[in-house]
Amino acid sequence: MHHHKDCTPTPHIEAKKGDFADTVIMPGDPLRAKFIAEAYLENAVLVNNVRGICGYTGYYKGKRVSVMASGMGQPSIGIYSYELFNFYDVKSIIRVGTCGSMHKDLHARDIIIAMGACTNGSFAAQYRLPGTFCPIADFDLVRRAAAIAEEKGLTYKVGNMLSSDTFYDDANSALEWAKMGVLGVEMESAALYCNAARAGKKALCICTVSDSFIYPEENTTSAERQSSFTKMMEIALEIA
């Protein structure tokens, strides 16, 4: 399944070489990609709609930027980010997503900047490393995201995220990670960070807390998630 540099379009992306900007902002949800393109980008053009995954390229404050959905889970973001990094010459991917919080100081709508990503998945097994690989974000992107969050007066934390392969976890084990200082749980970052590392590219995940294991009464609806989580989108766009 290892493909070569020249295979664009790919089986999953119909865009041509050059259709994507250097930076791609990547929400999980195709409707959120559409929302970002319509709300923030000027002259946005739909460059991919295979499987309804919605990729757009336009301009934000005069800078060319793309936005495309990743779908849910590590295998899905694993495919899209691999193709963008390796076939479309994309330099940076910034994931903007939602996560569950497992930290007492993080509430619904607060922001987590994922400096690292733990996982219960086996995405990194493909690299045949003689130990455990630590998927981490690009420091320059982390630093800039934190500075912008600071500037905007947002409540945010920088730290470790858990990328879980099981949303409905039979062992209900996500909270076990909290004792190691892990801030939240989502399903994509570790694979994104692995792909960036392997390709020598940059990646960052910025998540908005959509629900909390500690304060379940604060949980948000999918409609709120789709359009009200604009602060992380603005951070990502400012970095781009």
PDB file of C-alpha atoms in Angstrom:
ATOM      1  CA  MET A   1       0.000   0.000   0.000  1.00  0.00           C
ATOM      2  CA  HIS A   2       2.997   2.356  -0.126  1.00  0.00           C
ATOM      3  CA  HIS A   3       2.487   4.723  -3.050  1.00  0.00           C
ATOM      4  CA  HIS A   4       4.838   6.975  -4.984  1.00  0.00           C
ATOM      5  CA  LYS A   5       5.171  10.727  -5.141  1.00  0.00           C
ATOM      6  CA  ASP A   6       3.460  11.294  -8.462  1.00  0.00           C
ATOM      7  CA  CYS A   7       0.077   9.738  -7.842  1.00  0.00           C
ATOM      8  CA  THR A   8      -2.239  12.727  -7.856  1.00  0.00           C
ATOM      9  CA  PRO A   9      -5.168  12.663  -7.945  1.00  0.00           C
ATOM     10  CA  THR A  10      -5.194   9.913  -5.319  1.00  0.00           C
ATOM     11  CA  PRO A  11      -7.934   7.338  -4.686  1.00  0.00           C
ATOM     12  CA  HIS A  12      -9.270   9.703  -1.978  1.00  0.00           C
ATOM     13  CA  ILE A  13      -8.504  13.209  -3.237  1.00  0.00           C
ATOM     14  CA  GLU A  14      -9.481  14.428  -6.718  1.00  0.00           C
ATOM     15  CA  ALA A  15      -7.499  17.685  -6.443  1.00  0.00           C
ATOM     16  CA  LYS A  16      -4.604  18.374  -8.788  1.00  0.00           C
ATOM     17  CA  LYS A  17      -1.055  19.258  -7.742  1.00  0.00           C
ATOM     18  CA  GLY A  18      -0.992  22.847  -6.521  1.00  0.00           C
ATOM     19  CA  ASP A  19      -4.684  22.902  -5.553  1.00  0.00           C
ATOM     20  CA  PHE A  20      -3.811  22.927  -1.850  1.00  0.00           C
ATOM     21  CA  ALA A  21      -2.067  25.760  -0.012  1.00  0.00           C
ATOM     22  CA  ASP A  22       1.077  25.167   2.096  1.00  0.00           C
ATOM     23  CA  THR A  23      -1.099  24.984   5.217  1.00  0.00           C
ATOM     24  CA  VAL A  24      -4.240  22.885   5.506  1.00  0.00           C
ATOM     25  CA  ILE A  25      -6.628  23.366   8.412  1.00  0.00           C
ATOM     26  CA  MET A  26      -8.282  20.059   9.145  1.00  0.00           C
ATOM     27  CA  PRO A  27     -11.497  19.631  11.145  1.00  0.00           C
ATOM     28  CA  GLY A  28     -12.958  16.135  11.443  1.00  0.00           C
ATOM     29  CA  ASP A  29     -16.381  17.097  10.150  1.00  0.00           C
ATOM     30  CA  PRO A  30     -16.906  17.967   6.439  1.00  0.00           C
ATOM     31  CA  LEU A  31     -19.661  20.413   7.438  1.00  0.00           C
ATOM     32  CA  ARG A  32     -17.204  22.191   9.708  1.00  0.00           C
ATOM     33  CA  ALA A  33     -14.744  22.434   6.792  1.00  0.00           C
ATOM     34  CA  LYS A  34     -17.542  24.016   4.738  1.00  0.00           C
ATOM     35  CA  PHE A  35     -18.366  26.384   7.620  1.00  0.00           C
ATOM     36  CA  ILE A  36     -14.739  27.537   7.932  1.00  0.00           C
ATOM     37  CA  ALA A  37     -14.433  28.076   4.171  1.00  0.00           C
ATOM     38  CA  GLU A  38     -17.683  30.058   3.985  1.00  0.00           C
ATOM     39  CA  ALA A  39     -17.181  32.074   7.173  1.00  0.00           C
ATOM     40  CA  TYR A  40     -13.492  32.923   6.895  1.00  0.00           C
ATOM     41  CA  LEU A  41     -12.022  32.378   3.447  1.00  0.00           C
ATOM     42  CA  GLU A  42     -12.228  34.744   0.493  1.00  0.00           C
ATOM     43  CA  ASN A  43     -12.635  33.301  -3.011  1.00  0.00           C
ATOM     44  CA  ALA A  44     -12.854  29.760  -1.605  1.00  0.00           C
ATOM     45  CA  VAL A  45     -12.853  27.052  -4.271  1.00  0.00           C
ATOM     46  CA  LEU A  46     -13.971  23.459  -3.664  1.00  0.00           C
ATOM     47  CA  VAL A  47     -10.913  21.368  -4.610  1.00  0.00           C
ATOM     48  CA  ASN A  48     -12.027  17.996  -3.281  1.00  0.00           C
ATOM     49  CA  ASN A  49     -15.360  16.338  -2.637  1.00  0.00           C
ATOM     50  CA  VAL A  50     -14.532  12.629  -2.926  1.00  0.00           C
ATOM     51  CA  ARG A  51     -16.605  10.813  -0.263  1.00  0.00           C
ATOM     52  CA  GLY A  52     -18.049  14.222   0.665  1.00  0.00           C
ATOM     53  CA  ILE A  53     -14.887  15.079   2.568  1.00  0.00           C
ATOM     54  CA  CYS A  54     -14.991  18.755   1.449  1.00  0.00           C
ATOM     55  CA  GLY A  55     -11.638  20.392   0.696  1.00  0.00           C
ATOM     56  CA  TYR A  56     -11.450  24.126  -0.071  1.00  0.00           C
ATOM     57  CA  THR A  57      -8.674  26.565  -0.920  1.00  0.00           C
ATOM     58  CA  GLY A  58      -9.079  30.318  -0.499  1.00  0.00           C
ATOM     59  CA  TYR A  59      -7.518  33.334   1.158  1.00  0.00           C
ATOM     60  CA  TYR A  60      -7.467  34.497   4.786  1.00  0.00           C
ATOM     61  CA  LYS A  61      -6.153  38.043   5.294  1.00  0.00           C
ATOM     62  CA  GLY A  62      -4.437  37.767   1.918  1.00  0.00           C
ATOM     63  CA  LYS A  63      -2.699  34.464   2.690  1.00  0.00           C
ATOM     64  CA  ARG A  64      -3.572  31.343   0.677  1.00  0.00           C
ATOM     65  CA  VAL A  65      -4.887  28.612   2.968  1.00  0.00           C
ATOM     66  CA  SER A  66      -6.796  25.351   2.563  1.00  0.00           C
ATOM     67  CA  VAL A  67      -9.317  23.583   4.756  1.00  0.00           C
ATOM     68  CA  MET A  68     -10.330  19.931   4.424  1.00  0.00           C
ATOM     69  CA  ALA A  69     -12.059  17.409   6.642  1.00  0.00           C
ATOM     70  CA  SER A  70     -10.198  14.392   8.049  1.00  0.00           C
ATOM     71  CA  GLY A  71     -13.104  12.125   8.898  1.00  0.00           C
ATOM     72  CA  MET A  72     -13.122  10.320  12.239  1.00  0.00           C
ATOM     73  CA  GLY A  73     -10.283   8.275  13.698  1.00  0.00           C
ATOM     74  CA  GLN A  74      -6.609   7.620  13.117  1.00  0.00           C
ATOM     75  CA  PRO A  75      -6.979   5.465   9.960  1.00  0.00           C
ATOM     76  CA  SER A  76      -8.992   8.233   8.290  1.00  0.00           C
ATOM     77  CA  ILE A  77      -6.761  11.213   9.185  1.00  0.00           C
ATOM     78  CA  GLY A  78      -3.851   8.859   8.502  1.00  0.00           C
ATOM     79  CA  ILE A  79      -4.867   8.581   4.843  1.00  0.00           C
ATOM     80  CA  TYR A  80      -5.683  12.251   4.219  1.00  0.00           C
ATOM     81  CA  SER A  81      -2.679  13.717   6.027  1.00  0.00           C
ATOM     82  CA  TYR A  82      -0.317  11.216   4.355  1.00  0.00           C
ATOM     83  CA  GLU A  83      -1.556  12.191   0.908  1.00  0.00           C
ATOM     84  CA  LEU A  84      -1.446  15.935   1.633  1.00  0.00           C
ATOM     85  CA  PHE A  85       2.093  15.796   3.058  1.00  0.00           C
ATOM     86  CA  ASN A  86       3.556  13.368   0.552  1.00  0.00           C
ATOM     87  CA  PHE A  87       1.634  13.926  -2.703  1.00  0.00           C
ATOM     88  CA  TYR A  88       0.400  17.526  -2.525  1.00  0.00           C
ATOM     89  CA  ASP A  89       3.497  19.165  -1.015  1.00  0.00           C
ATOM     90  CA  VAL A  90       1.531  20.508   1.956  1.00  0.00           C
ATOM     91  CA  LYS A  91       3.943  21.799   4.615  1.00  0.00           C
ATOM     92  CA  SER A  92       1.698  22.106   7.688  1.00  0.00           C
ATOM     93  CA  ILE A  93      -1.553  20.528   8.818  1.00  0.00           C
ATOM     94  CA  ILE A  94      -3.415  22.069  11.733  1.00  0.00           C
ATOM     95  CA  ARG A  95      -6.156  19.876  13.105  1.00  0.00           C
ATOM     96  CA  VAL A  96      -9.049  21.737  14.732  1.00  0.00           C
ATOM     97  CA  GLY A  97     -11.282  19.335  16.586  1.00  0.00           C
ATOM     98  CA  THR A  98     -13.324  18.630  19.648  1.00  0.00           C
ATOM     99  CA  CYS A  99     -12.222  16.589  22.609  1.00  0.00           C
ATOM    100  CA  GLY A 100     -13.333  15.317  25.972  1.00  0.00           C
ATOM    101  CA  SER A 101     -11.555  16.866  28.941  1.00  0.00           C
ATOM    102  CA  MET A 102     -10.194  14.913  31.892  1.00  0.00           C
ATOM    103  CA  HIS A 103      -8.638  17.863  33.732  1.00  0.00           C
ATOM    104  CA  LYS A 104     -10.344  19.748  36.553  1.00  0.00           C
ATOM    105  CA  ASP A 105      -9.284  23.162  35.211  1.00  0.00           C
ATOM    106  CA  LEU A 106     -10.739  22.627  31.737  1.00  0.00           C
ATOM    107  CA  HIS A 107     -14.396  23.265  31.000  1.00  0.00           C
ATOM    108  CA  ALA A 108     -16.595  23.104  27.897  1.00  0.00           C
ATOM    109  CA  ARG A 109     -15.319  25.522  25.203  1.00  0.00           C
ATOM    110  CA  ASP A 110     -11.836  25.789  26.729  1.00  0.00           C
ATOM    111  CA  ILE A 111      -8.943  24.974  24.422  1.00  0.00           C
ATOM    112  CA  ILE A 112      -6.279  22.272  24.493  1.00  0.00           C
ATOM    113  CA  ILE A 113      -3.129  22.682  22.404  1.00  0.00           C
ATOM    114  CA  ALA A 114      -1.805  19.153  21.986  1.00  0.00           C
ATOM    115  CA  MET A 115       1.956  19.285  22.481  1.00  0.00           C
ATOM    116  CA  GLY A 116       2.014  15.484  22.372  1.00  0.00           C
ATOM    117  CA  ALA A 117      -0.400  12.665  21.630  1.00  0.00           C
ATOM    118  CA  CYS A 118      -0.593   9.370  23.488  1.00  0.00           C
ATOM    119  CA  THR A 119      -2.557   6.546  21.888  1.00  0.00           C
ATOM    120  CA  ASN A 120      -4.017   3.104  22.513  1.00  0.00           C
ATOM    121  CA  GLY A 121      -3.744   2.485  18.770  1.00  0.00           C
ATOM    122  CA  SER A 122      -0.998   0.851  16.734  1.00  0.00           C
ATOM    123  CA  PHE A 123      -0.493   3.400  13.932  1.00  0.00           C
ATOM    124  CA  ALA A 124       3.228   3.790  14.772  1.00  0.00           C
ATOM    125  CA  ALA A 125       3.857   0.028  14.554  1.00  0.00           C
ATOM    126  CA  GLN A 126       4.341   0.457  10.782  1.00  0.00           C
ATOM    127  CA  TYR A 127       7.653   2.271  11.349  1.00  0.00           C
ATOM    128  CA  ARG A 128       9.211  -0.820  12.980  1.00  0.00           C
ATOM    129  CA  LEU A 129      10.994   1.223  15.649  1.00  0.00           C
ATOM    130  CA  PRO A 130      12.833  -0.590  18.448  1.00  0.00           C
ATOM    131  CA  GLY A 131      10.757   1.105  21.158  1.00  0.00           C
ATOM    132  CA  THR A 132       7.911   3.542  21.751  1.00  0.00           C
ATOM    133  CA  PHE A 133       7.639   6.591  19.496  1.00  0.00           C
ATOM    134  CA  CYS A 134       6.321   9.816  21.076  1.00  0.00           C
ATOM    135  CA  PRO A 135       4.151  11.695  18.558  1.00  0.00           C
ATOM    136  CA  ILE A 136       4.654  15.429  19.151  1.00  0.00           C
ATOM    137  CA  ALA A 137       3.480  18.671  17.569  1.00  0.00           C
ATOM    138  CA  ASP A 138       5.728  21.141  15.796  1.00  0.00           C
ATOM    139  CA  PHE A 139       7.106  23.506  18.466  1.00  0.00           C
ATOM    140  CA  ASP A 140       6.862  26.635  16.321  1.00  0.00           C
ATOM    141  CA  LEU A 141       3.143  25.979  15.702  1.00  0.00           C
ATOM    142  CA  VAL A 142       2.585  25.215  19.414  1.00  0.00           C
ATOM    143  CA  ARG A 143       4.328  28.417  20.461  1.00  0.00           C
ATOM    144  CA  ARG A 144       2.360  30.560  18.027  1.00  0.00           C
ATOM    145  CA  ALA A 145      -0.963  28.948  18.957  1.00  0.00           C
ATOM    146  CA  ALA A 146      -0.299  29.570  22.658  1.00  0.00           C
ATOM    147  CA  ALA A 147       0.682  33.179  21.973  1.00  0.00           C
ATOM    148  CA  ILE A 148      -2.529  33.824  20.007  1.00  0.00           C
ATOM    149  CA  ALA A 149      -4.694  32.127  22.685  1.00  0.00           C
ATOM    150  CA  GLU A 150      -2.949  34.305  25.270  1.00  0.00           C
ATOM    151  CA  GLU A 151      -3.505  37.439  23.206  1.00  0.00           C
ATOM    152  CA  LYS A 152      -7.213  36.651  22.796  1.00  0.00           C
ATOM    153  CA  GLY A 153      -7.571  36.009  26.536  1.00  0.00           C
ATOM    154  CA  LEU A 154      -8.777  32.433  26.037  1.00  0.00           C
ATOM    155  CA  THR A 155      -8.678  29.702  28.654  1.00  0.00           C
ATOM    156  CA  TYR A 156      -6.292  27.095  27.283  1.00  0.00           C
ATOM    157  CA  LYS A 157      -3.787  24.452  28.317  1.00  0.00           C
ATOM    158  CA  VAL A 158      -0.798  23.030  26.458  1.00  0.00           C
ATOM    159  CA  GLY A 159      -0.037  19.381  27.126  1.00  0.00           C
ATOM    160  CA  ASN A 160      -0.671  15.762  26.269  1.00  0.00           C
ATOM    161  CA  MET A 161      -3.709  14.478  24.403  1.00  0.00           C
ATOM    162  CA  LEU A 162      -4.956  10.895  24.131  1.00  0.00           C
ATOM    163  CA  SER A 163      -5.830   9.695  20.626  1.00  0.00           C
ATOM    164  CA  SER A 164      -8.140   6.778  21.306  1.00  0.00           C
ATOM    165  CA  ASP A 165      -9.275   4.233  18.738  1.00  0.00           C
ATOM    166  CA  THR A 166     -12.393   3.448  20.751  1.00  0.00           C
ATOM    167  CA  PHE A 167     -15.078   6.054  21.329  1.00  0.00           C
ATOM    168  CA  TYR A 168     -17.288   3.434  22.965  1.00  0.00           C
ATOM    169  CA  ASP A 169     -14.596   1.872  25.106  1.00  0.00           C
ATOM    170  CA  ASP A 170     -15.669  -1.359  26.748  1.00  0.00           C
ATOM    171  CA  ALA A 171     -13.044  -1.043  29.472  1.00  0.00           C
ATOM    172  CA  ASN A 172     -13.969   2.635  29.960  1.00  0.00           C
ATOM    173  CA  SER A 173     -10.262   3.290  30.301  1.00  0.00           C
ATOM    174  CA  ALA A 174      -9.752   6.829  28.943  1.00  0.00           C
ATOM    175  CA  LEU A 175      -9.694   8.347  32.428  1.00  0.00           C
ATOM    176  CA  GLU A 176      -6.737   6.143  33.389  1.00  0.00           C
ATOM    177  CA  TRP A 177      -4.597   8.544  31.374  1.00  0.00           C
ATOM    178  CA  ALA A 178      -5.537  11.497  33.577  1.00  0.00           C
ATOM    179  CA  LYS A 179      -3.181  10.320  36.331  1.00  0.00           C
ATOM    180  CA  MET A 180      -0.308  10.912  33.881  1.00  0.00           C
ATOM    181  CA  GLY A 181      -1.399  14.477  33.298  1.00  0.00           C
ATOM    182  CA  VAL A 182      -3.110  13.824  29.961  1.00  0.00           C
ATOM    183  CA  LEU A 183      -5.555  16.680  29.407  1.00  0.00           C
ATOM    184  CA  GLY A 184      -8.116  15.284  27.002  1.00  0.00           C
ATOM    185  CA  VAL A 185      -9.178  12.587  24.585  1.00  0.00           C
ATOM    186  CA  GLU A 186      -9.905  12.696  20.838  1.00  0.00           C
ATOM    187  CA  MET A 187      -9.284  10.239  18.002  1.00  0.00           C
ATOM    188  CA  GLU A 188      -6.852  11.686  15.439  1.00  0.00           C
ATOM    189  CA  SER A 189      -3.753  13.558  16.637  1.00  0.00           C
ATOM    190  CA  ALA A 190      -1.269  10.734  17.163  1.00  0.00           C
ATOM    191  CA  ALA A 191      -1.590   9.504  13.564  1.00  0.00           C
ATOM    192  CA  LEU A 192      -1.329  13.056  12.228  1.00  0.00           C
ATOM    193  CA  TYR A 193       1.843  13.663  14.276  1.00  0.00           C
ATOM    194  CA  CYS A 194       3.375  10.366  13.124  1.00  0.00           C
ATOM    195  CA  ASN A 195       2.744  11.197   9.461  1.00  0.00           C
ATOM    196  CA  ALA A 196       4.230  14.676   9.897  1.00  0.00           C
ATOM    197  CA  ALA A 197       7.327  13.243  11.587  1.00  0.00           C
ATOM    198  CA  ARG A 198       7.867  10.646   8.861  1.00  0.00           C
ATOM    199  CA  ALA A 199       7.427  13.219   6.082  1.00  0.00           C
ATOM    200  CA  GLY A 200       9.563  15.871   7.784  1.00  0.00           C
ATOM    201  CA  LYS A 201       6.577  18.242   7.903  1.00  0.00           C
ATOM    202  CA  LYS A 202       4.723  20.253  10.574  1.00  0.00           C
ATOM    203  CA  ALA A 203       1.539  19.391  12.437  1.00  0.00           C
ATOM    204  CA  LEU A 204      -0.505  20.728  15.323  1.00  0.00           C
ATOM    205  CA  CYS A 205      -3.815  19.806  16.928  1.00  0.00           C
ATOM    206  CA  ILE A 206      -5.926  22.473  18.629  1.00  0.00           C
ATOM    207  CA  CYS A 207      -9.054  21.097  20.288  1.00  0.00           C
ATOM    208  CA  THR A 208     -12.049  22.731  21.886  1.00  0.00           C
ATOM    209  CA  VAL A 209     -13.446  20.888  24.892  1.00  0.00           C
ATOM    210  CA  SER A 210     -16.923  19.703  23.867  1.00  0.00           C
ATOM    211  CA  ASP A 211     -17.564  17.641  26.970  1.00  0.00           C
ATOM    212  CA  SER A 212     -15.919  16.859  30.266  1.00  0.00           C
ATOM    213  CA  PHE A 213     -15.571  13.635  32.200  1.00  0.00           C
ATOM    214  CA  ILE A 214     -15.453  15.759  35.342  1.00  0.00           C
ATOM    215  CA  TYR A 215     -18.331  18.163  34.593  1.00  0.00           C
ATOM    216  CA  PRO A 216     -20.795  16.138  32.477  1.00  0.00           C
ATOM    217  CA  GLU A 217     -23.492  18.810  32.882  1.00  0.00           C
ATOM    218  CA  GLU A 218     -21.495  21.106  30.566  1.00  0.00           C
ATOM    219  CA  ASN A 219     -21.646  18.873  27.484  1.00  0.00           C
ATOM    220  CA  THR A 220     -22.377  20.654  24.204  1.00  0.00           C
ATOM    221  CA  THR A 221     -24.676  19.724  21.316  1.00  0.00           C
ATOM    222  CA  SER A 222     -23.490  18.824  17.810  1.00  0.00           C
ATOM    223  CA  ALA A 223     -24.998  22.066  16.434  1.00  0.00           C
ATOM    224  CA  GLU A 224     -22.963  24.085  18.938  1.00  0.00           C
ATOM    225  CA  ARG A 225     -19.871  22.064  18.066  1.00  0.00           C
ATOM    226  CA  GLN A 226     -20.302  22.702  14.379  1.00  0.00           C
ATOM    227  CA  SER A 227     -20.513  26.473  14.453  1.00  0.00           C
ATOM    228  CA  SER A 228     -19.781  27.957  17.862  1.00  0.00           C
ATOM    229  CA  PHE A 229     -16.231  26.675  18.240  1.00  0.00           C
ATOM    230  CA  THR A 230     -14.859  29.545  16.250  1.00  0.00           C
ATOM    231  CA  LYS A 231     -12.031  30.512  18.603  1.00  0.00           C
ATOM    232  CA  MET A 232      -9.830  27.528  17.744  1.00  0.00           C
ATOM    233  CA  MET A 233     -10.578  28.105  14.052  1.00  0.00           C
ATOM    234  CA  GLU A 234      -9.367  31.693  14.385  1.00  0.00           C
ATOM    235  CA  ILE A 235      -6.194  30.555  16.168  1.00  0.00           C
ATOM    236  CA  ALA A 236      -5.497  28.071  13.359  1.00  0.00           C
ATOM    237  CA  LEU A 237      -6.170  30.669  10.653  1.00  0.00           C
ATOM    238  CA  GLU A 238      -3.957  33.251  12.375  1.00  0.00           C
ATOM    239  CA  ILE A 239      -1.092  30.730  12.506  1.00  0.00           C
ATOM    240  CA  ALA A 240      -1.643  29.819   8.857  1.00  0.00           C
TER     241      ALA A 240
END
